[in-house]
Coordinates of C-alpha atoms in Angstrom, one line a residue:
M1 CA -14.4 30.5 7.5
K2 CA -14.1 33.9 9.3
R3 CA -12.1 34.5 12.5
I4 CA -13.6 36.8 14.8
T5 CA -12.4 40.3 14.7
S6 CA -11.1 41.7 18.5
G7 CA -13.9 43.7 18.7
I8 CA -16.6 40.9 19.6
V9 CA -14.2 38.4 21.3
G10 CA -15.3 39.2 24.4
L11 CA -19.1 39.0 23.5
V12 CA -18.3 35.5 22.0
C13 CA -15.7 34.3 25.1
T14 CA -18.9 33.8 27.5
A15 CA -20.4 31.2 25.1
L16 CA -17.0 30.0 23.2
L17 CA -14.2 30.1 26.0
C18 CA -14.3 29.7 29.5
V19 CA -10.9 29.5 31.2
T20 CA -11.7 28.4 34.6
S21 CA -9.6 29.0 37.6
A22 CA -9.8 25.6 38.8
Y23 CA -7.6 23.0 36.9
A24 CA -10.5 20.3 36.4
Q25 CA -12.7 22.1 33.4
K26 CA -10.1 24.1 31.1
L27 CA -12.2 25.6 28.5
T28 CA -15.9 25.0 27.1
V29 CA -16.9 25.4 23.3
E30 CA -20.8 25.8 22.6
S31 CA -22.6 25.2 19.7
P32 CA -24.3 28.3 17.9
N33 CA -27.7 27.4 19.2
K34 CA -25.8 26.6 22.8
K35 CA -27.5 23.2 22.8
I36 CA -24.3 21.4 22.8
S37 CA -21.3 22.1 24.7
V38 CA -17.7 20.3 24.8
G39 CA -15.4 20.9 27.7
L40 CA -11.8 20.0 28.0
F41 CA -10.7 18.6 31.3
N42 CA -7.4 17.3 33.0
Q43 CA -7.6 13.9 34.7
Q44 CA -5.4 15.2 37.4
N45 CA -7.0 18.1 38.2
A46 CA -4.0 19.8 37.0
N47 CA -2.2 22.0 34.0
S48 CA -0.3 19.0 32.8
G49 CA -1.2 15.1 32.5
E50 CA -4.0 13.1 30.9
W51 CA -7.0 15.3 29.2
Y52 CA -10.5 14.3 27.9
L53 CA -13.5 16.2 26.5
K54 CA -17.0 15.7 28.0
V55 CA -20.0 16.5 25.8
S56 CA -23.4 17.8 27.0
Y57 CA -26.6 18.4 25.3
V58 CA -29.4 20.5 26.1
E59 CA -33.0 20.1 24.9
N60 CA -36.1 21.7 26.4
G61 CA -34.1 23.2 28.9
K62 CA -32.9 19.8 30.5
A63 CA -29.0 19.2 30.3
T64 CA -27.7 15.6 29.7
E65 CA -24.1 14.6 29.8
A66 CA -24.4 12.7 26.9
I67 CA -20.5 11.3 26.6
Q68 CA -18.9 11.8 30.1
Q69 CA -15.5 11.1 28.8
I70 CA -13.3 11.3 25.5
N71 CA -9.6 10.4 25.9
L72 CA -7.1 12.2 23.8
G73 CA -3.5 11.3 22.9
L74 CA -1.3 9.7 20.2
V75 CA 1.5 7.7 20.3
R76 CA 4.2 8.1 17.8
A77 CA 7.2 6.0 17.3
D78 CA 9.5 8.9 18.8
Q79 CA 7.2 10.1 21.2
E80 CA 4.2 9.9 23.5
F81 CA 1.5 12.6 23.7
A82 CA -0.9 11.5 26.1
K83 CA 0.0 10.9 29.9
E84 CA 2.2 14.3 30.4
L85 CA 0.8 16.8 28.1
A86 CA 1.0 20.3 29.2
F87 CA -1.6 22.9 28.6
V88 CA 0.2 26.1 26.6
K89 CA -2.8 27.9 25.7
A90 CA -5.9 28.3 23.9
G91 CA -6.1 30.0 20.4
K92 CA -8.6 32.6 19.8
P93 CA -12.2 31.6 19.1
V94 CA -13.1 31.2 15.4
V95 CA -16.6 31.3 13.5
I96 CA -17.0 28.7 11.1
N97 CA -19.7 29.9 8.6
E98 CA -19.2 28.5 5.3
Q99 CA -22.2 27.4 2.9
Y100 CA -21.9 25.1 -0.3
K101 CA -23.7 22.9 -2.9
A102 CA -24.0 18.8 -3.1
V103 CA -24.4 17.4 -6.4
H104 CA -26.3 14.6 -4.9
G105 CA -27.1 13.2 -1.2
K106 CA -29.9 14.4 1.1
R107 CA -29.7 18.1 1.1
A108 CA -28.5 20.3 -1.8
L109 CA -27.8 23.3 0.0
R110 CA -25.4 22.4 3.0
S111 CA -24.1 24.9 6.3
N112 CA -21.1 24.3 7.7
S113 CA -21.5 26.4 10.6
A114 CA -20.0 25.9 13.9
N115 CA -17.6 27.7 16.8
E116 CA -14.1 26.6 16.9
L117 CA -11.2 26.6 19.3
A118 CA -7.7 25.3 18.5
V119 CA -5.8 24.4 21.8
S120 CA -2.0 23.8 22.4
F121 CA -0.4 21.3 24.4
Q122 CA 3.3 20.2 24.4
N123 CA 5.1 17.1 25.7
P124 CA 7.8 16.5 27.9
D125 CA 10.2 16.7 24.9
K126 CA 8.7 20.4 24.3
T127 CA 7.0 18.8 21.1
K128 CA 3.7 20.5 20.1
L129 CA 0.1 19.0 19.5
N130 CA -2.5 21.0 19.0
V131 CA -6.4 19.6 19.5
I132 CA -8.7 21.7 17.2
I133 CA -12.4 21.2 18.4
R134 CA -15.6 22.4 17.1
A135 CA -19.3 22.4 18.1
Y136 CA -22.1 22.2 15.8
N137 CA -25.8 22.4 16.2
D138 CA -25.8 18.7 15.1
G139 CA -23.0 17.7 17.0
M140 CA -19.1 18.3 17.6
A141 CA -15.8 17.1 16.0
F142 CA -12.1 17.1 17.1
R143 CA -8.9 16.4 15.4
Y144 CA -5.3 16.6 16.3
E145 CA -2.6 18.6 14.8
F146 CA 1.2 18.6 14.3
P147 CA 2.0 21.8 13.3
D148 CA 5.7 21.5 12.9
K149 CA 7.7 20.3 10.2
R150 CA 10.0 17.3 10.1
E151 CA 10.4 14.0 8.3
A152 CA 7.6 11.4 8.4
I153 CA 7.0 9.0 11.1
A154 CA 5.0 6.2 11.8
V155 CA 1.9 6.4 14.7
K156 CA 2.0 3.6 16.9
D157 CA -1.1 4.0 18.4
E158 CA -4.1 6.6 18.8
L159 CA -5.5 6.9 21.9
T160 CA -8.8 8.3 21.9
S161 CA -11.7 6.7 23.1
Y162 CA -15.6 7.0 24.0
T163 CA -16.5 6.2 27.3
I164 CA -20.1 5.2 27.5
P165 CA -22.1 3.7 30.3
K166 CA -23.7 0.3 29.8
E167 CA -27.1 1.6 30.3
T168 CA -27.0 3.5 27.3
N169 CA -28.8 1.9 24.3
R170 CA -26.7 1.3 21.4
W171 CA -27.0 0.0 17.8
M172 CA -23.7 -1.5 16.4
E173 CA -22.4 -3.7 13.5
K174 CA -19.6 -6.2 14.7
W175 CA -16.3 -5.4 12.4
N176 CA -15.9 -6.9 9.4
A177 CA -13.5 -5.8 6.6
A178 CA -16.5 -4.8 4.0
N179 CA -19.0 -3.4 6.5
E180 CA -21.9 -5.7 5.6
G181 CA -23.0 -7.1 8.7
L182 CA -26.2 -6.9 10.5
Y183 CA -26.9 -4.3 13.7
L184 CA -26.8 -5.5 17.3
T185 CA -29.6 -3.7 19.6
M186 CA -27.7 -3.7 23.0
A187 CA -27.7 -2.0 26.7
D188 CA -26.8 -3.1 30.2
D189 CA -25.6 -7.0 30.8
K190 CA -26.3 -7.3 26.7
V191 CA -23.6 -5.2 26.1
Q192 CA -20.8 -7.3 24.0
Q193 CA -16.9 -6.5 23.9
Q194 CA -15.7 -6.7 20.3
E195 CA -14.4 -4.6 17.4
W196 CA -16.8 -2.7 15.9
C197 CA -17.9 -1.0 12.5
Y198 CA -18.7 2.7 12.1
P199 CA -20.9 4.6 12.5
A200 CA -22.1 3.2 15.9
L201 CA -25.5 5.0 17.2
F202 CA -26.2 5.5 21.0
N203 CA -29.2 6.9 23.0
T204 CA -28.5 8.1 26.4
K205 CA -30.2 6.4 29.5
D206 CA -32.7 9.5 30.0
K207 CA -33.6 9.2 26.1
A208 CA -32.7 12.7 25.7
A209 CA -29.5 12.6 23.6
W210 CA -29.1 10.3 20.2
F211 CA -25.8 10.4 19.1
L212 CA -23.5 8.6 16.4
L213 CA -20.1 8.1 16.4
H214 CA -18.0 8.2 13.2
E215 CA -14.9 9.9 11.2
A216 CA -14.6 12.2 8.2
D217 CA -11.8 13.8 5.9
L218 CA -9.7 10.7 6.1
D219 CA -7.0 11.3 3.7
R220 CA -3.9 9.7 2.5
N221 CA -1.8 10.9 5.4
Y222 CA -3.6 8.1 7.7
C223 CA -5.6 4.9 8.1
G224 CA -9.2 4.1 9.0
T225 CA -9.7 3.3 12.3
K226 CA -12.5 1.4 13.8
L227 CA -14.1 1.1 17.3
S228 CA -13.1 -1.6 20.3
N229 CA -14.2 -1.8 23.5
T230 CA -12.1 -5.5 24.1
V231 CA -10.2 -4.4 26.7
D232 CA -12.9 -2.2 28.8
I233 CA -16.3 -2.7 27.9
T234 CA -17.3 0.8 28.7
K235 CA -14.5 2.4 26.7
Y236 CA -14.6 2.5 22.8
K237 CA -11.2 3.0 21.5
L238 CA -9.9 4.2 18.2
T239 CA -8.0 0.9 16.7
F240 CA -6.0 0.6 13.4
P241 CA -6.9 -2.0 11.2
N242 CA -5.9 -5.7 11.6
P243 CA -2.8 -6.9 10.2
K244 CA -4.5 -9.6 8.2
D245 CA -6.8 -7.4 6.6
G246 CA -6.5 -7.0 2.5
R247 CA -4.4 -10.6 2.9
G248 CA -1.8 -9.1 4.9
T249 CA -0.8 -6.4 2.4
G250 CA 0.0 -3.2 3.7
V251 CA 1.2 -1.9 7.0
V252 CA -1.1 -1.1 10.1
E253 CA 0.7 1.7 11.6
P254 CA 0.4 4.7 9.2
T255 CA 3.2 6.9 8.3
I256 CA 2.3 10.4 8.8
S257 CA 4.1 13.8 6.9
F258 CA 4.4 17.0 8.5
P259 CA 2.7 19.3 9.4
W260 CA -0.3 16.8 9.7
R261 CA -3.8 16.8 10.9
S262 CA -5.7 13.6 11.7
P263 CA -9.0 12.7 10.4
W264 CA -12.1 14.5 12.4
R265 CA -13.3 12.4 15.2
V266 CA -17.3 13.1 14.6
V267 CA -20.1 12.7 16.9
I268 CA -23.4 13.6 15.3
M269 CA -25.9 14.4 18.1
G270 CA -29.6 15.6 18.8
T271 CA -32.7 14.5 18.7
L272 CA -33.4 11.5 16.0
Q273 CA -34.4 14.1 13.5
D274 CA -30.9 15.9 14.2
V275 CA -29.2 12.8 13.5
V276 CA -30.9 11.7 10.2
T277 CA -30.8 14.9 8.7
S278 CA -27.1 15.7 9.8
T279 CA -24.7 16.7 7.0
L280 CA -21.7 16.9 9.3
V281 CA -19.8 13.9 7.9
D282 CA -19.4 16.3 4.7
D283 CA -19.7 19.4 6.6
V284 CA -16.4 19.2 7.9
S285 CA -14.7 17.5 5.0
R286 CA -12.3 19.2 2.6
P287 CA -14.1 21.2 -0.2
S288 CA -14.5 19.8 -4.1
I289 CA -11.7 19.3 -5.7
L290 CA -13.6 19.8 -9.2
K291 CA -14.2 23.1 -10.7
N292 CA -16.8 21.8 -12.9
T293 CA -19.4 19.2 -11.7
D294 CA -21.7 19.5 -14.7
W295 CA -20.9 16.2 -16.3
I296 CA -21.8 14.5 -12.7
K297 CA -25.7 12.8 -13.0
P298 CA -27.2 11.3 -10.5
G299 CA -29.6 8.6 -11.3
V300 CA -31.5 5.2 -11.1
A301 CA -29.9 2.2 -13.0
S302 CA -31.2 -1.2 -13.6
W303 CA -29.1 -4.2 -12.4
N304 CA -29.4 -7.8 -13.5
Y305 CA -27.1 -9.5 -11.0
W306 CA -29.7 -10.0 -8.3
S307 CA -31.9 -11.8 -10.4
S308 CA -29.1 -13.5 -12.6
N309 CA -25.9 -14.2 -11.1
H310 CA -24.3 -14.4 -14.4
G311 CA -26.6 -12.0 -16.4
T312 CA -24.0 -9.5 -17.9
K313 CA -22.5 -12.9 -19.5
D314 CA -25.5 -13.2 -21.4
Y315 CA -25.9 -10.5 -24.4
K316 CA -29.6 -11.3 -24.1
I317 CA -30.3 -10.4 -20.6
V318 CA -28.2 -7.2 -20.7
T319 CA -30.0 -5.9 -23.5
K320 CA -33.5 -6.9 -21.7
F321 CA -31.9 -4.9 -18.4
A322 CA -31.4 -1.9 -21.3
D323 CA -34.7 -2.2 -22.1
L324 CA -36.0 -2.1 -18.6
A325 CA -34.0 1.1 -18.0
A326 CA -36.0 3.0 -21.1
D327 CA -39.0 1.8 -20.4
M328 CA -38.6 3.0 -16.6
N329 CA -37.3 6.4 -17.8
W330 CA -34.1 5.3 -15.7
P331 CA -30.8 6.8 -17.1
Y332 CA -28.4 4.0 -16.3
T333 CA -27.7 0.3 -16.5
L334 CA -25.0 -1.4 -15.1
L335 CA -23.0 -4.3 -16.9
D336 CA -21.7 -6.4 -13.2
W337 CA -18.8 -9.0 -13.8
E338 CA -18.3 -11.0 -16.3
W339 CA -19.0 -8.5 -19.2
D340 CA -15.6 -9.6 -20.7
S341 CA -17.0 -13.0 -21.5
M342 CA -20.2 -12.0 -22.8
G343 CA -21.8 -14.1 -25.2
N344 CA -25.2 -15.5 -26.7
G345 CA -25.5 -13.0 -29.2
G346 CA -23.5 -10.4 -29.0
K347 CA -20.2 -9.1 -27.1
L348 CA -19.2 -6.2 -25.1
E349 CA -19.3 -3.5 -28.2
D350 CA -22.5 -5.0 -29.3
A351 CA -24.2 -4.6 -25.7
L352 CA -22.9 -0.9 -25.5
T353 CA -24.0 -0.2 -28.9
Y354 CA -27.5 -1.4 -27.8
I355 CA -27.5 0.4 -24.7
K356 CA -26.5 3.9 -26.1
A357 CA -29.2 3.4 -28.9
K358 CA -31.9 3.2 -26.5
G359 CA -30.7 6.2 -24.7
I360 CA -29.4 4.7 -21.4
K361 CA -25.7 5.6 -20.7
P362 CA -23.7 2.4 -19.1
L363 CA -21.5 1.6 -15.9
M364 CA -19.3 -1.2 -15.9
W365 CA -17.9 -3.1 -12.8
Y366 CA -14.3 -3.7 -12.4
N367 CA -12.4 -6.2 -9.6
S368 CA -10.5 -3.6 -7.2
G369 CA -7.5 -6.4 -8.2
G370 CA -4.1 -6.6 -6.4
N371 CA -2.8 -9.3 -3.9
H372 CA -5.2 -7.6 -1.2
T373 CA -8.3 -9.7 -2.7
T374 CA -8.7 -13.6 -3.5
V375 CA -11.4 -12.8 -5.7
T376 CA -10.1 -13.7 -9.3
S377 CA -12.8 -12.3 -11.0
T378 CA -12.3 -10.3 -14.1
P379 CA -11.2 -7.9 -15.2
K380 CA -8.9 -7.6 -12.3
D381 CA -6.2 -5.7 -12.4
R382 CA -7.1 -2.7 -14.6
M383 CA -7.8 -0.3 -11.7
L384 CA -4.7 -1.0 -9.7
T385 CA -2.1 1.1 -11.0
H386 CA -2.2 5.0 -12.6
E387 CA -1.1 3.7 -15.9
S388 CA -3.7 0.9 -16.2
R389 CA -6.5 3.0 -15.3
V390 CA -5.3 6.0 -17.8
E391 CA -5.3 3.3 -20.4
E392 CA -8.8 1.8 -19.1
F393 CA -10.7 5.1 -18.7
T394 CA -9.4 6.2 -22.3
K395 CA -11.4 3.1 -23.6
L396 CA -14.3 3.9 -21.3
N397 CA -14.5 7.2 -22.6
K398 CA -14.5 6.1 -26.6
L399 CA -17.1 3.2 -25.5
G400 CA -19.4 5.8 -23.9
V401 CA -19.2 4.3 -20.6
V402 CA -19.7 6.9 -17.5
G403 CA -19.1 5.5 -14.6
V404 CA -17.3 2.4 -12.7
K405 CA -18.1 -0.1 -9.9
I406 CA -15.3 -0.9 -8.3
D407 CA -15.2 -4.0 -6.1
F408 CA -13.3 -6.0 -3.1
F409 CA -10.8 -3.4 -1.3
E410 CA -11.1 -5.9 1.9
S411 CA -8.6 -3.1 4.0
E412 CA -8.4 0.3 5.5
K413 CA -4.8 0.1 5.8
Q414 CA -3.1 3.5 4.7
N415 CA -1.8 1.7 1.5
M416 CA -5.8 1.3 0.6
I417 CA -7.0 4.6 1.6
Q418 CA -4.3 5.8 -0.9
Y419 CA -5.7 3.4 -3.4
Y420 CA -9.2 4.7 -3.0
L421 CA -7.9 8.4 -3.5
D422 CA -6.0 7.8 -6.7
I423 CA -8.9 6.1 -8.4
L424 CA -10.9 8.9 -7.6
D425 CA -8.3 11.4 -8.7
D426 CA -7.4 9.6 -12.3
A427 CA -11.3 9.1 -13.0
A428 CA -12.2 13.0 -12.2
K429 CA -9.6 13.7 -15.2
F430 CA -11.6 11.4 -17.6
N431 CA -15.2 12.3 -16.2
I432 CA -15.7 9.3 -14.8
M433 CA -18.5 8.8 -11.7
V434 CA -17.2 6.2 -9.2
Y435 CA -18.6 4.1 -6.8
F436 CA -17.2 1.4 -4.4
H437 CA -18.3 -2.1 -3.1
G438 CA -16.9 -4.3 -0.7
C439 CA -15.1 -1.1 0.5
L440 CA -15.1 1.2 3.5
V441 CA -18.2 3.3 5.0
P442 CA -18.1 6.9 3.5
R443 CA -15.6 9.0 5.4
G444 CA -17.0 12.3 3.5
W445 CA -15.2 12.2 0.3
E446 CA -18.2 12.8 -1.4
R447 CA -17.8 16.3 -1.0
T448 CA -14.4 16.5 -1.7
Y449 CA -14.9 14.1 -5.1
P450 CA -18.3 14.7 -6.0
H451 CA -18.0 12.1 -9.0
L452 CA -18.0 9.1 -5.9
M453 CA -21.5 8.5 -6.2
T454 CA -22.0 5.7 -3.4
Y455 CA -20.8 3.2 -1.7
E456 CA -22.1 -0.3 -0.8
A457 CA -20.3 -0.9 2.8
V458 CA -24.1 -2.3 4.2
R459 CA -25.7 -5.6 4.2
G460 CA -28.4 -4.9 1.0
A461 CA -30.6 -6.9 -0.9
E462 CA -27.3 -8.7 -2.5
W463 CA -27.7 -10.9 0.5
Y464 CA -30.7 -12.5 -0.7
N465 CA -28.3 -14.1 -2.8
N466 CA -26.0 -15.4 -0.2
T467 CA -27.8 -16.6 2.6
P468 CA -31.1 -17.7 4.0
E469 CA -30.4 -15.6 7.1
F470 CA -30.9 -12.2 5.7
T471 CA -34.8 -13.1 5.0
M472 CA -36.4 -12.6 8.7
P473 CA -33.7 -10.0 9.7
A474 CA -34.3 -7.7 6.7
P475 CA -37.2 -5.8 8.0
E476 CA -35.8 -4.8 11.3
H477 CA -32.3 -4.4 9.3
N478 CA -33.9 -1.7 7.0
T479 CA -35.3 0.6 10.0
I480 CA -31.9 0.5 11.6
L481 CA -30.1 1.8 8.5
P482 CA -31.8 5.1 8.2
F483 CA -30.5 6.0 11.8
T484 CA -26.9 4.7 11.3
R485 CA -25.2 3.6 8.0
N486 CA -27.2 6.0 5.6
V487 CA -26.7 9.1 7.8
V488 CA -23.0 9.0 6.9
G489 CA -23.2 9.0 3.4
G490 CA -24.7 7.3 -0.1
M491 CA -25.6 3.8 0.4
D492 CA -25.6 1.1 -2.4
Y493 CA -28.4 -1.0 -1.0
T494 CA -29.8 -2.2 -4.4
P495 CA -33.4 -2.0 -3.2
V496 CA -37.0 -2.6 -4.4
T497 CA -37.7 -6.1 -5.0
F498 CA -41.1 -7.5 -5.6
T499 CA -40.1 -10.9 -6.9
N500 CA -37.5 -13.5 -5.1
S501 CA -33.9 -13.9 -5.9
Q502 CA -32.3 -17.3 -4.2
F503 CA -33.7 -16.8 -0.6
P504 CA -37.1 -14.8 -0.5
H505 CA -37.9 -11.9 1.5
V506 CA -40.9 -11.1 3.8
T507 CA -41.2 -7.4 3.3
S508 CA -44.7 -6.2 1.8
Y509 CA -44.9 -4.6 -1.9
G510 CA -45.5 -1.7 0.1
H511 CA -42.2 -1.9 2.2
E512 CA -40.1 -2.7 -0.8
L513 CA -41.4 0.6 -2.8
A514 CA -40.9 2.7 0.0
L515 CA -37.0 2.0 0.2
S516 CA -37.0 3.9 -3.0
V517 CA -37.4 7.1 -0.7
I518 CA -36.0 5.4 2.5
F519 CA -32.6 4.5 1.0
E520 CA -29.9 7.6 -0.5
S521 CA -28.0 6.6 -3.3
G522 CA -25.8 8.7 -5.7
L523 CA -26.7 5.9 -8.1
Q524 CA -29.6 3.8 -7.1
H525 CA -29.5 0.6 -8.3
M526 CA -33.0 -0.9 -8.8
A527 CA -32.2 -4.7 -8.3
D528 CA -35.7 -6.8 -9.3
R529 CA -36.1 -8.4 -12.9
P530 CA -38.0 -6.8 -15.5
E531 CA -40.8 -9.1 -14.8
G532 CA -41.2 -7.7 -11.3
Y533 CA -41.7 -4.1 -12.6
Y534 CA -43.6 -4.6 -15.5
A535 CA -46.1 -6.7 -13.3
L536 CA -46.8 -3.2 -11.0
P537 CA -49.9 -1.7 -11.3
D538 CA -49.7 1.5 -12.9
A539 CA -49.5 3.9 -9.4
P540 CA -46.1 2.2 -8.2
K541 CA -45.0 1.7 -11.8
A542 CA -45.4 5.7 -12.1
F543 CA -43.8 6.2 -9.0
L544 CA -40.6 4.2 -9.6
R545 CA -40.3 6.0 -13.3
D546 CA -40.3 9.4 -11.6
V547 CA -38.8 9.4 -7.9
P548 CA -35.7 11.0 -7.7
N549 CA -32.2 9.6 -5.8
A550 CA -31.0 13.1 -5.0
W551 CA -32.5 15.3 -2.9
D552 CA -33.0 18.9 -1.9
D553 CA -34.2 18.3 1.6
T554 CA -34.6 15.5 3.9
K555 CA -36.9 15.2 7.0
L556 CA -37.5 12.6 9.4
L557 CA -41.5 12.2 10.4
D558 CA -41.3 9.2 12.7
G559 CA -39.6 6.4 13.4
T560 CA -37.6 4.3 16.0
P561 CA -34.8 2.2 14.9
G562 CA -35.5 -1.2 14.6
K563 CA -39.2 -0.5 14.8
D564 CA -40.3 1.7 11.9
V565 CA -39.3 4.7 10.1
T566 CA -41.2 7.4 7.9
L567 CA -39.0 9.9 6.0
A568 CA -39.9 12.9 3.5
R569 CA -37.5 14.1 0.8
R570 CA -38.0 17.2 -1.6
K571 CA -37.0 17.5 -5.4
G572 CA -37.9 20.9 -6.3
N573 CA -41.5 21.3 -5.1
S574 CA -42.4 17.9 -4.8
W575 CA -42.1 15.9 -1.8
Y576 CA -41.8 11.9 -1.6
I577 CA -42.5 10.0 1.5
G578 CA -41.7 6.7 2.4
G579 CA -42.6 4.9 5.4
I580 CA -41.7 1.2 6.8
N581 CA -42.7 -1.2 9.4
A582 CA -40.3 -3.9 11.1
E583 CA -42.7 -5.3 13.4
Q584 CA -44.5 -8.6 13.4
R585 CA -47.9 -6.5 13.7
E586 CA -50.1 -4.2 11.9
K587 CA -49.6 -0.7 12.3
R588 CA -51.4 2.6 12.0
K589 CA -49.6 5.8 11.4
N590 CA -51.1 9.5 11.3
I591 CA -48.6 11.5 8.9
K592 CA -48.9 15.5 9.5
L593 CA -47.9 17.6 6.3
D594 CA -47.0 20.7 8.0
F595 CA -43.6 20.8 6.3
L596 CA -45.5 21.7 3.2
A597 CA -45.0 25.2 2.0
N598 CA -47.9 27.9 2.9
G599 CA -50.1 28.4 0.9
T600 CA -50.2 25.9 -1.4
K601 CA -52.3 23.5 -2.3
Y602 CA -51.0 19.9 -3.5
K603 CA -52.1 16.5 -5.1
M604 CA -51.0 13.5 -3.2
T605 CA -50.8 9.8 -4.5
L606 CA -50.7 7.6 -1.6
I607 CA -49.6 3.7 -2.2
A608 CA -50.1 1.7 0.6
D609 CA -50.0 -1.8 1.7
G610 CA -53.3 -3.6 0.1
A611 CA -55.3 -6.4 1.6
H612 CA -52.3 -8.8 1.7
D613 CA -47.9 -8.5 1.4
K614 CA -48.2 -8.5 -2.3
D615 CA -51.2 -6.0 -2.9
F616 CA -51.2 -1.9 -3.2
A617 CA -53.8 0.4 -2.2
T618 CA -53.9 3.6 -4.1
S619 CA -55.7 6.7 -3.1
Y620 CA -55.5 10.5 -4.3
L621 CA -56.1 13.1 -1.8
S622 CA -55.9 17.4 -2.0
V623 CA -53.6 18.2 0.8
D624 CA -51.8 21.4 2.5
K625 CA -49.6 22.3 5.1
T626 CA -52.4 21.9 7.6
S627 CA -53.2 18.1 6.6
A628 CA -52.5 15.2 7.7
F629 CA -53.3 11.4 6.8
D630 CA -53.9 8.2 8.3
V631 CA -51.7 5.1 6.6
R632 CA -51.9 1.2 7.5
M633 CA -48.7 -0.6 7.4
L634 CA -49.2 -4.2 7.5
R635 CA -46.5 -6.4 9.4
R636 CA -43.2 -5.9 7.6
G637 CA -45.1 -3.4 5.7
G638 CA -45.0 -0.1 4.1
F639 CA -46.1 2.7 2.3
A640 CA -45.3 5.4 -0.4
A641 CA -46.5 8.9 -1.6
V642 CA -46.0 11.7 -4.0
I643 CA -47.1 15.2 -3.4
T644 CA -46.9 17.6 -6.5
P645 CA -48.2 21.4 -6.2
I646 CA -51.5 21.9 -8.1
E647 CA -50.9 24.1 -10.8

């Protein structure tokens, strides 16, 4: 980060800070590319009163009022900061210009680049509140700050709300504590009044601007929030957790210590390409706490729960999945619940010895424990306290276990946010990778804690175990996730299944293969039984042996939420492409390869839908930057491709 020097402030002010003579619009912050502008307005057309932000977007010279009003304000237990806020000053403009590397995710090299302005207000009691506003090329973010020191106090309410007209198209998930619902597509008279999960996707009436609402850099000093339009159908207000979440444990209203900064309120904005490829949630979050990340290894894992819910109870099944990981060149296998009651030929220690002898690294499941969950599955309480975690992580180091899956959090109250972060802090001391299930949606922690590999917080393939109602919505759901949930962080969907679990799927084999590229997760759990992978033809089997799960670059090539999506991801000099179709009709796509490097010839292996949904059609092509290829997708079908330079 660098502050603008006094010699060039005048040059930047025209783009970054405009204090107007009229009271209505107080100032404007523009993105570096000038496509996004954030204006600060006063509701009473005065220098004191209620304040809001307005976000505009320019594409091809056409301006769109993307979000007409973002209301600002907080209510503390002692004072209110909303109705009578007096403008004090705007600070000096700041240019944010930071480069960093990510261990896993959609892009390895990241750029945190924005224009920032801090605006100071005070309430009638002369207590200060700052609002820090940033404009990025792919969105905007703002946060609240109490700069003064004083004793800790509760926040009674946050008044932030986004005004969005009913005619705006939206893709939203009804609030549920595990964040595992389906997305509803709504506009006009179909808009519902509910509490809603993050992230939420919108497309303006003129189709010019897409934007995704989320929050980032949540820490121990606050709770998670959600969106609610229950009071006003056009206003999505940030709302604290429900009292009943986590079986009523924990306090709804967070207690903050001072000086204090809220999480960032994040709006990812632009074209669909801008939204899908954005790393804004990570960009605004705090840098890594780890000096050494060499021990953090993204990779693919075999997983027995989907095909055998009690698989880890059976030593022979565990060893079969270790064999699968070794045969498929996957570095990990997961021992899910019931590993502490393993039988049929061996116990946990025997299984771990077998797994490591195969050159595979074991991962193990834990219940998060405590009174916040009714789930009694063991081991239950070993993650619950610092002392129990230190004892367990010490054992895992000795056993050669490199990662833990921790399940059933069921709340985003402040006490649970503190619990998540306590786990991550302790795991880092033992070089243990972590991923959360039954949990919150990512909040940028993957940057701060890069050993946090992924989260569930999605209706994934596990739901083929739970209900027949997932079978038919799954294809559409799969094409919404790349534009919503997977934008904001790793997503443990547990994809790529060719056989069936308790309930069947109607996606084609090509569709399932493509999910290995479409969905991003720092630990990617391939969910099918060994027979499902062994029965594949050579080309898709080879594809799954080699496909990475941590990427150097990501591009959206084509797609519309709920219809279809085609993504390209790069690892080193090779590109992987996945495309899926949600609709009940066959589609043909022409995919341009203009993202390839200049002057390089490549070999492309294209694995597409064959004559029917359980058949593949494989072809081999020589391509370069000027090439394009045609591909046919069956109804609910898909394809995958790998493009490697010709030596």
